[in-house]
Coordinates of C-alpha atoms in Angstrom, one line a residue:
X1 CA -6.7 -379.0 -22.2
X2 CA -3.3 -381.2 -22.5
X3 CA -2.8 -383.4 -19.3
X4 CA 0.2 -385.2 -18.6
X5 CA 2.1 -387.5 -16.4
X6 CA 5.4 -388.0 -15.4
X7 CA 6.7 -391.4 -15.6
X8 CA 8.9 -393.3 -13.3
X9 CA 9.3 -396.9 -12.9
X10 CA 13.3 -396.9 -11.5
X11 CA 12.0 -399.3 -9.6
X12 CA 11.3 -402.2 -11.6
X13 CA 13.5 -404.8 -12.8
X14 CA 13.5 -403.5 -15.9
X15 CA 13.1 -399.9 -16.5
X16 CA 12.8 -399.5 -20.4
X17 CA 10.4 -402.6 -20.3
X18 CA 7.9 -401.0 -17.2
X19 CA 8.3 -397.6 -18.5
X20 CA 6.4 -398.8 -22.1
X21 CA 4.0 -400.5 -20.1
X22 CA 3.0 -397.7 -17.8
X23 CA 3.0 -395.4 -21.1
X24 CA 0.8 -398.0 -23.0
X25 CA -1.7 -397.3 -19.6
X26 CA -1.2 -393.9 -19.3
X27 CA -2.7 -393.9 -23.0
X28 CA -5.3 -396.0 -22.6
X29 CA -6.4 -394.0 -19.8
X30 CA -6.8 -390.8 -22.1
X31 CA -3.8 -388.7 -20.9
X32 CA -2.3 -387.1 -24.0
X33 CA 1.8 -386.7 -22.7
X34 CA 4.0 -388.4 -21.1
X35 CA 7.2 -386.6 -19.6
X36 CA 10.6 -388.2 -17.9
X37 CA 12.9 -387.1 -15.6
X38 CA 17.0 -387.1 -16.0
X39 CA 19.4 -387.7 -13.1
X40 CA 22.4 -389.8 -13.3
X41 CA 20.1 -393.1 -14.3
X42 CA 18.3 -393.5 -17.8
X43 CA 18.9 -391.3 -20.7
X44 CA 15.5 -389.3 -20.8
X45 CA 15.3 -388.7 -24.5
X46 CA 16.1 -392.3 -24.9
X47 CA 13.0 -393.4 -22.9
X48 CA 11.1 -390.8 -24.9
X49 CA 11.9 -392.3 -28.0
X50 CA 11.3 -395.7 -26.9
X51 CA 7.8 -394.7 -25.4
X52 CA 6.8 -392.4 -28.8
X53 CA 7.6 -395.2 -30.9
X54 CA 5.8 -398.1 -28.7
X55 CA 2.9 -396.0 -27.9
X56 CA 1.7 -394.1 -31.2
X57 CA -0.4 -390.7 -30.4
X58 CA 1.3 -389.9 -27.1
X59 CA 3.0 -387.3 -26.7
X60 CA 6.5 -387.3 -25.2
X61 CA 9.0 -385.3 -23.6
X62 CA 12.5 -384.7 -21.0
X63 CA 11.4 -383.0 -17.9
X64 CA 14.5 -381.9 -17.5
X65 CA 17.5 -382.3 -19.0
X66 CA 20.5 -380.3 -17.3
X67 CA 23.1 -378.1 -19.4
X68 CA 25.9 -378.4 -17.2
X69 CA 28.0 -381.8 -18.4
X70 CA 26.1 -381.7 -21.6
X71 CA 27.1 -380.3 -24.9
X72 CA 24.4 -378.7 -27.6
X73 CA 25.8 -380.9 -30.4
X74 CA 24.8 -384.0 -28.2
X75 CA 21.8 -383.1 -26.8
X76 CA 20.9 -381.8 -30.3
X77 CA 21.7 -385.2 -31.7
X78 CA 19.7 -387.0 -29.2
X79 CA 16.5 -384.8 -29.5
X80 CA 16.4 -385.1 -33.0
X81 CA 16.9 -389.0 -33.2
X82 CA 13.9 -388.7 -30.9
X83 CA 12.1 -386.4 -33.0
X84 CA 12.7 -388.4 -35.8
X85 CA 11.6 -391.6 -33.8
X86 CA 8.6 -390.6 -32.7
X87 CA 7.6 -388.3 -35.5
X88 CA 6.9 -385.3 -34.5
X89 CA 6.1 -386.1 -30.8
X90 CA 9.2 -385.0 -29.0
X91 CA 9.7 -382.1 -26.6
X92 CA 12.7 -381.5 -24.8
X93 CA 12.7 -380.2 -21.8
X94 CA 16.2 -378.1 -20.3
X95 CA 17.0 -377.2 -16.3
X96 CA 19.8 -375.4 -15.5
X97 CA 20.1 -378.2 -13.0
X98 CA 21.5 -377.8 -8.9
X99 CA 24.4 -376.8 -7.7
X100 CA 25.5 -379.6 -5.9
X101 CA 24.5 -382.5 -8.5
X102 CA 26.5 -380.2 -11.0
X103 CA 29.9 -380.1 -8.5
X104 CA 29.7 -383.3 -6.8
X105 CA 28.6 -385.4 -10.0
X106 CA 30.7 -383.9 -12.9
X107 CA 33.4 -381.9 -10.8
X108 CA 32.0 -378.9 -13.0
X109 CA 31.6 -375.4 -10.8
X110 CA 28.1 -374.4 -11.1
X111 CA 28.7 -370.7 -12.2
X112 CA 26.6 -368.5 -14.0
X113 CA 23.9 -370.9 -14.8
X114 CA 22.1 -368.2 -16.5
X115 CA 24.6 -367.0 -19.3
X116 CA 25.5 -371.0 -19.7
X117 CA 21.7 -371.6 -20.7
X118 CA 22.0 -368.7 -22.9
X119 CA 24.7 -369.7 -24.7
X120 CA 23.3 -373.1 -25.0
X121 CA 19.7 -372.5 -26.1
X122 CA 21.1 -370.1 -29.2
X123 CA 23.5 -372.9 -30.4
X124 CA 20.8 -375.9 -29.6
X125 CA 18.4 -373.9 -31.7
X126 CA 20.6 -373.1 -35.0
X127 CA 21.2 -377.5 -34.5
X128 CA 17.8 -378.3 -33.9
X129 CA 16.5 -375.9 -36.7
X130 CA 18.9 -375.8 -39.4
X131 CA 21.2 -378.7 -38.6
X132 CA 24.5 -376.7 -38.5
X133 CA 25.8 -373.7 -36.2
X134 CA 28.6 -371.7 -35.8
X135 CA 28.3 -370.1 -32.5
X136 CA 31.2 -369.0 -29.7
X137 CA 30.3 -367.8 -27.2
X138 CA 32.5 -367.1 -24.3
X139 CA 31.4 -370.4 -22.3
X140 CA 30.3 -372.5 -25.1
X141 CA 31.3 -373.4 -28.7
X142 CA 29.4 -375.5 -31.2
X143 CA 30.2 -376.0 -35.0
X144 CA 29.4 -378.5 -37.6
X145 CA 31.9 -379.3 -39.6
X146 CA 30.0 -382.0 -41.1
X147 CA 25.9 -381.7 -41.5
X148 CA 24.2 -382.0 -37.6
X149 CA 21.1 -382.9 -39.7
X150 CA 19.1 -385.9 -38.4
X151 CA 16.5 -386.9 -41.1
X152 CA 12.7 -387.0 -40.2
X153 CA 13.0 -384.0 -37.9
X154 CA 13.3 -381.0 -40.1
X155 CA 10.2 -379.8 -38.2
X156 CA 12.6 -379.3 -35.4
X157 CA 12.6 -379.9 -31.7
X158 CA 10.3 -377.8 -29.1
X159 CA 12.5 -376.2 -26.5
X160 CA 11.2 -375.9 -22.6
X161 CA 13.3 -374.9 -19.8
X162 CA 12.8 -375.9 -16.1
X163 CA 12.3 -372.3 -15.3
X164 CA 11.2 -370.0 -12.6
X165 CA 13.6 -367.2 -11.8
X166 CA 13.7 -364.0 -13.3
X167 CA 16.7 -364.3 -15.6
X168 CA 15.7 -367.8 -16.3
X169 CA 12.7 -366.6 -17.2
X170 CA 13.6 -363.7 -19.2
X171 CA 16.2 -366.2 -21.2
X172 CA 13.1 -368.9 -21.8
X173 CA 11.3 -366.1 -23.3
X174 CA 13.8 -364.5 -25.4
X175 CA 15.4 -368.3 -26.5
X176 CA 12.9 -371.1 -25.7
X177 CA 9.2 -372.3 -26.6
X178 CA 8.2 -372.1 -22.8
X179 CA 8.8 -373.6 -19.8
X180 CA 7.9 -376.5 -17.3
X181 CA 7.9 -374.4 -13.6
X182 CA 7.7 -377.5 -10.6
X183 CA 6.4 -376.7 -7.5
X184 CA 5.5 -373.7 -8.8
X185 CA 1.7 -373.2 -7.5
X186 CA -1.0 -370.5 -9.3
X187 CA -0.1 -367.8 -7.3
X188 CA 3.4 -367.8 -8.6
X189 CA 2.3 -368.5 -12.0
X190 CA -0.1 -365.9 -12.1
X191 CA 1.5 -363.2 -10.2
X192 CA 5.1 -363.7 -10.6
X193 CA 6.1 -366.5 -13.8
X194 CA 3.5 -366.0 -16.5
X195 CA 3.7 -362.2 -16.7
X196 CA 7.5 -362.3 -16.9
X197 CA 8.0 -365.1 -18.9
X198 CA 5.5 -363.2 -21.3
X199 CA 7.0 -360.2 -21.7
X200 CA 9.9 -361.7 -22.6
X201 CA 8.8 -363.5 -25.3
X202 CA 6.9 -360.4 -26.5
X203 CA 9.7 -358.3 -26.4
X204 CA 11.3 -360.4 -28.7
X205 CA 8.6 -361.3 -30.7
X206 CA 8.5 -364.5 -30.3
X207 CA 5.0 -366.6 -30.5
X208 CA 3.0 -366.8 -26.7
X209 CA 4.8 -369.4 -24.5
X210 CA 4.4 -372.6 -23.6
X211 CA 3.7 -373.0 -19.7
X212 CA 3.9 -376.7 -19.2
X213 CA 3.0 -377.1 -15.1
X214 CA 4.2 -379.6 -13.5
X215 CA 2.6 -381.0 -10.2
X216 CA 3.2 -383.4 -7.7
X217 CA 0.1 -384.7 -7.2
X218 CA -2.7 -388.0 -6.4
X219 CA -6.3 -388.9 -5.9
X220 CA -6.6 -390.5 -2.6
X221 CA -8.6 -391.4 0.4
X222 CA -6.1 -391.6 3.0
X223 CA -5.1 -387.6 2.4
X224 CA -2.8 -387.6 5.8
X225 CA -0.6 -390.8 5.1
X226 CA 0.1 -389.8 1.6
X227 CA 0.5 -386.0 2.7
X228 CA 3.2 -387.3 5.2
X229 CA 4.9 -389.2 2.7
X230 CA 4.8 -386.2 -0.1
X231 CA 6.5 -384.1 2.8
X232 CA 9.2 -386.6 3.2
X233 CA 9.9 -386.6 -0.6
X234 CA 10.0 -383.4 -1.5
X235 CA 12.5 -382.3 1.8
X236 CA 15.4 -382.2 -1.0
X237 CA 13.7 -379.5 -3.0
X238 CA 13.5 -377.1 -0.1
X239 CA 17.4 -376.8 0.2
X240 CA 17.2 -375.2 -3.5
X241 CA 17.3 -371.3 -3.6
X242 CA 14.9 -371.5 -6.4
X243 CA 12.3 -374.1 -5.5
X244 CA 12.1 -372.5 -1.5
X245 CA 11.6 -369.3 -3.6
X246 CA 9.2 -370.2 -5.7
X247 CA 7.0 -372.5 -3.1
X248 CA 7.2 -369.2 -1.0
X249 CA 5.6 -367.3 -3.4
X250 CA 3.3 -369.8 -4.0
X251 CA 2.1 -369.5 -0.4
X252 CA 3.5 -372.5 0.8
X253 CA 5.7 -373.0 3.5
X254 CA 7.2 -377.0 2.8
X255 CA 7.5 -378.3 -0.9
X256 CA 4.5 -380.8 0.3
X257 CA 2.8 -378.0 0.6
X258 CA 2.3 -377.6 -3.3
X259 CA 1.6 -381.3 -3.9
X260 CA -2.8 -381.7 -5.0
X261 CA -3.8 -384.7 -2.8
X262 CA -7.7 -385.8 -2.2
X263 CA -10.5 -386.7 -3.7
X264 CA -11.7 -386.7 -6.9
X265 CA -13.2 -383.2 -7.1
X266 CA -10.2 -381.7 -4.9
X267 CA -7.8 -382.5 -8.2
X268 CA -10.0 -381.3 -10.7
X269 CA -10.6 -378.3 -8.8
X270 CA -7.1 -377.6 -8.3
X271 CA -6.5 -378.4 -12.5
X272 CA -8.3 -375.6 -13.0
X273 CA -6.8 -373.3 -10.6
X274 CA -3.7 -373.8 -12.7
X275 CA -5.3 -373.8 -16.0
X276 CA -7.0 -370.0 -14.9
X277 CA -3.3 -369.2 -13.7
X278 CA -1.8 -369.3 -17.3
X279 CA -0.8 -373.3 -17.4
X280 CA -1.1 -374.3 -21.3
X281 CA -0.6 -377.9 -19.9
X282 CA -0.4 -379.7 -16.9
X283 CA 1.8 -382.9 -16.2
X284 CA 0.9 -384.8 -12.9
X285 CA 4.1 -386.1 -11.1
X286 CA 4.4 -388.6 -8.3
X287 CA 1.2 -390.3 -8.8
X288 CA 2.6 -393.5 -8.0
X289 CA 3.1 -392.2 -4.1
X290 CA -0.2 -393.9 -3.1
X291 CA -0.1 -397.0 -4.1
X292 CA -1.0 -398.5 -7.9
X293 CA -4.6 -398.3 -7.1
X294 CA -5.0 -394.4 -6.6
X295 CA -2.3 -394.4 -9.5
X296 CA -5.0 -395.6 -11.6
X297 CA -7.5 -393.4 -10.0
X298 CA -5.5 -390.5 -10.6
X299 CA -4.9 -391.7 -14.2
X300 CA -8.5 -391.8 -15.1
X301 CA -9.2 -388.3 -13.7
X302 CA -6.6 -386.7 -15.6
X303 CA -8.0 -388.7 -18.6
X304 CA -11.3 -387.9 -18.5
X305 CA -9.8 -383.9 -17.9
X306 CA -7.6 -384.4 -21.2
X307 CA -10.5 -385.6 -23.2

C-alpha cells in the first residue's frame, strides 16, 4: 500500500535545505510520498517541487492548500510548474481552510466555504487540464486571455481536498480526485466519509476516489510523555466545527485521541485498521514529536509497510 509522511522542518535554520534532507531519508527509508503543509510560512508547492526534483521516485504533494486568498489561475500556475518539475509526481492537495486564519490573516469573511470550493475546483480543473478556462461563477472568475499552459504537465494535476463534511464531501466527489481527511479515525471513514464521498463520485461518474489518510502518529516507548505532548498539540484543532466533529465520530473525545502512538506492532496494527476502512494511502504526520530517534523508528516501519 502507499505510505507517506508529512514533512516539517520549520525549525531549522534553513527550511528548503532540511526539508531535502529529511526527503532524501524519508526515501531511503522506503516511504513512497512525501506531503507538506501551508500556513502563512513556506510555499507548499514550492517545497514539493524542490523535494520531487532533488529526490527522484518520491512522490510529492500540498497537504493543504487553502482557497480563500488564493486565485485558481495561481495555484494552477504553481501546481503545474511543480508538475512539470517533478514529472509527473505532484499532487495538490486543497482545504477550505478555518475561519479565523481566513479573517484575521487576509481580512477575507469566511462565507460559504462550500460554494467557494466549488467554484474553484471547476475553474482549477479546466487550468490544470486544458490550460485555459472561461468560468464565472458568482464568487469566482478565471479566464485566460493568453495560454495557462505550463509545458511538461499536460498529464495534469491530481486534485485532493482536505475534506470531511458532507457538502465538502459531496463537492470532492463530484469535482476532485479524492481527499486527504485528518484526524479522521476508521470509524469515520468507514461509517461516515468513504460511503459519502463515494456516492458522490459515482453519481457523477467519476473514477473511485482517492482517500489519502492522514495521521498524526509515532513509534515510541515512552507512550505517556509523547501522548501528553500529542494532546497539547493538537488542542487548536478541537476549536474547529469540523475536526471536533469528525474526532467525535471517530470515537474520540480530544484530537490526541486520534493520534497512533506505541510500539512497533501498535502502528502497524492501527495501518491496517485504516487501510480496512477505505484509506487508499496513508501519510504519517507529526513523527518528529518524539524525538529524531523514534522519527527514524517510525520511518522504517512505514517503509517496510510501503514496500
Amino acid at each position: 500500500m502507499t505510505v507517506g509522511v508529512a514533512l516539517n522542518a520549520s525549525g531549522a535554520p534553513n527550511q528548503v535545505d532540511a526539508t531535502v534532507q529529511l526527503a532524501q531519508e524519508a526515501a531511503e527509508s522506503g516511504v513512497t510520498s512525501a506531503w507538506f503543509g501551508q500556513t502563512f510560512g513556506a510555499d507548499s508547492p514550492q517545497l514539493a517541487a524542490i523535494v520531487g526534483r532533488e529526490v527522484p521516485g518520491l512522490q510529492v504533494g500540498t497537504s493543504a492548500i487553502p482557497v480563500f486568498g488564493r486565485h485558481p489561475l495561481l495555484v494552477s500556475s504553481q501546481a503545474q510548474t511543480a508538475q512539470a518539475a517533478t514529472h509527473g509526481r505532484f499532487h495538490l492537495g486543497l482545504a477550505l481552510g478555518t475561519k479565523l486564519l481566513t479573517e484575521t490573516g487576509f481580512g477575507l469573511p469566511f462565507e460559504r466555504p462550500v460554494a467557494r470550493l466549488r467554484e474553484f475546483l471547476t475553474a482549477l480543473r479546466q487550468l490544470t487540464e486544458t490550460g485555459t478556462a472561461d468560468f464565472h461563477g458568482e464568487l469566482l472568475t478565471a479566464t485566460t486571455p493568453v495560454p495557462a499552459r505550463v509545458p511538461g504537465a499536460e498529464n495534469g494535476v491530481p486534485l485532493l481536498v482536505a475534506a470531511m463534511g458532507p457538502q465538502a464531501l459531496r463537492a470532492s466527489g463530484e469535482l476532485a480526485d479524492g481527499i486527504l481527511p485528518y484526524l479522521a479515525g476508521p470509524r469515520a471513514l468507514a461509517d461516515h466519509i468513504v460511503p459519502a464521498l463515494t456516492a458522490a463520485a459515482e453519481a457523477a461518474d467519476r473514477p473511485a476516489p482517492r482517500i489519502v489518510a492522514l495521521v498524526p502518529g509515532v513509534v515510541t516507548d515512552d507512550v505517556d510523555t509523547v501522548r501528553a505532548r500529542a494532546t497539547e498539540n493538537l488542542a487548536f484543532y478541537e476549536q474547529i466545527p469540523s475536526y471536533a466533529r469528525v474526532v467525535e465520530l471517530s470515537g474520540g473525545r480530544r484530537a490526541a485521541d486520534l493520534a497512533v502512538i506505541g510500539d512497533e506492532k501498535t502502528v502497524e496494527a492501527e495501518v491496517r485498521r485504516y487501510r480496512d476502512a477505505g484509506a487508499t494511502e496513508i501519510v504519517f504526520s507529526g513523527t518528529e514529536i518524539a524525538g529524531e530517534a523514534d522519527r527514524r523508528r517510525t520511518w522504517r516501519l512505514l517503509g517496510e509497510l510501503a514496500g
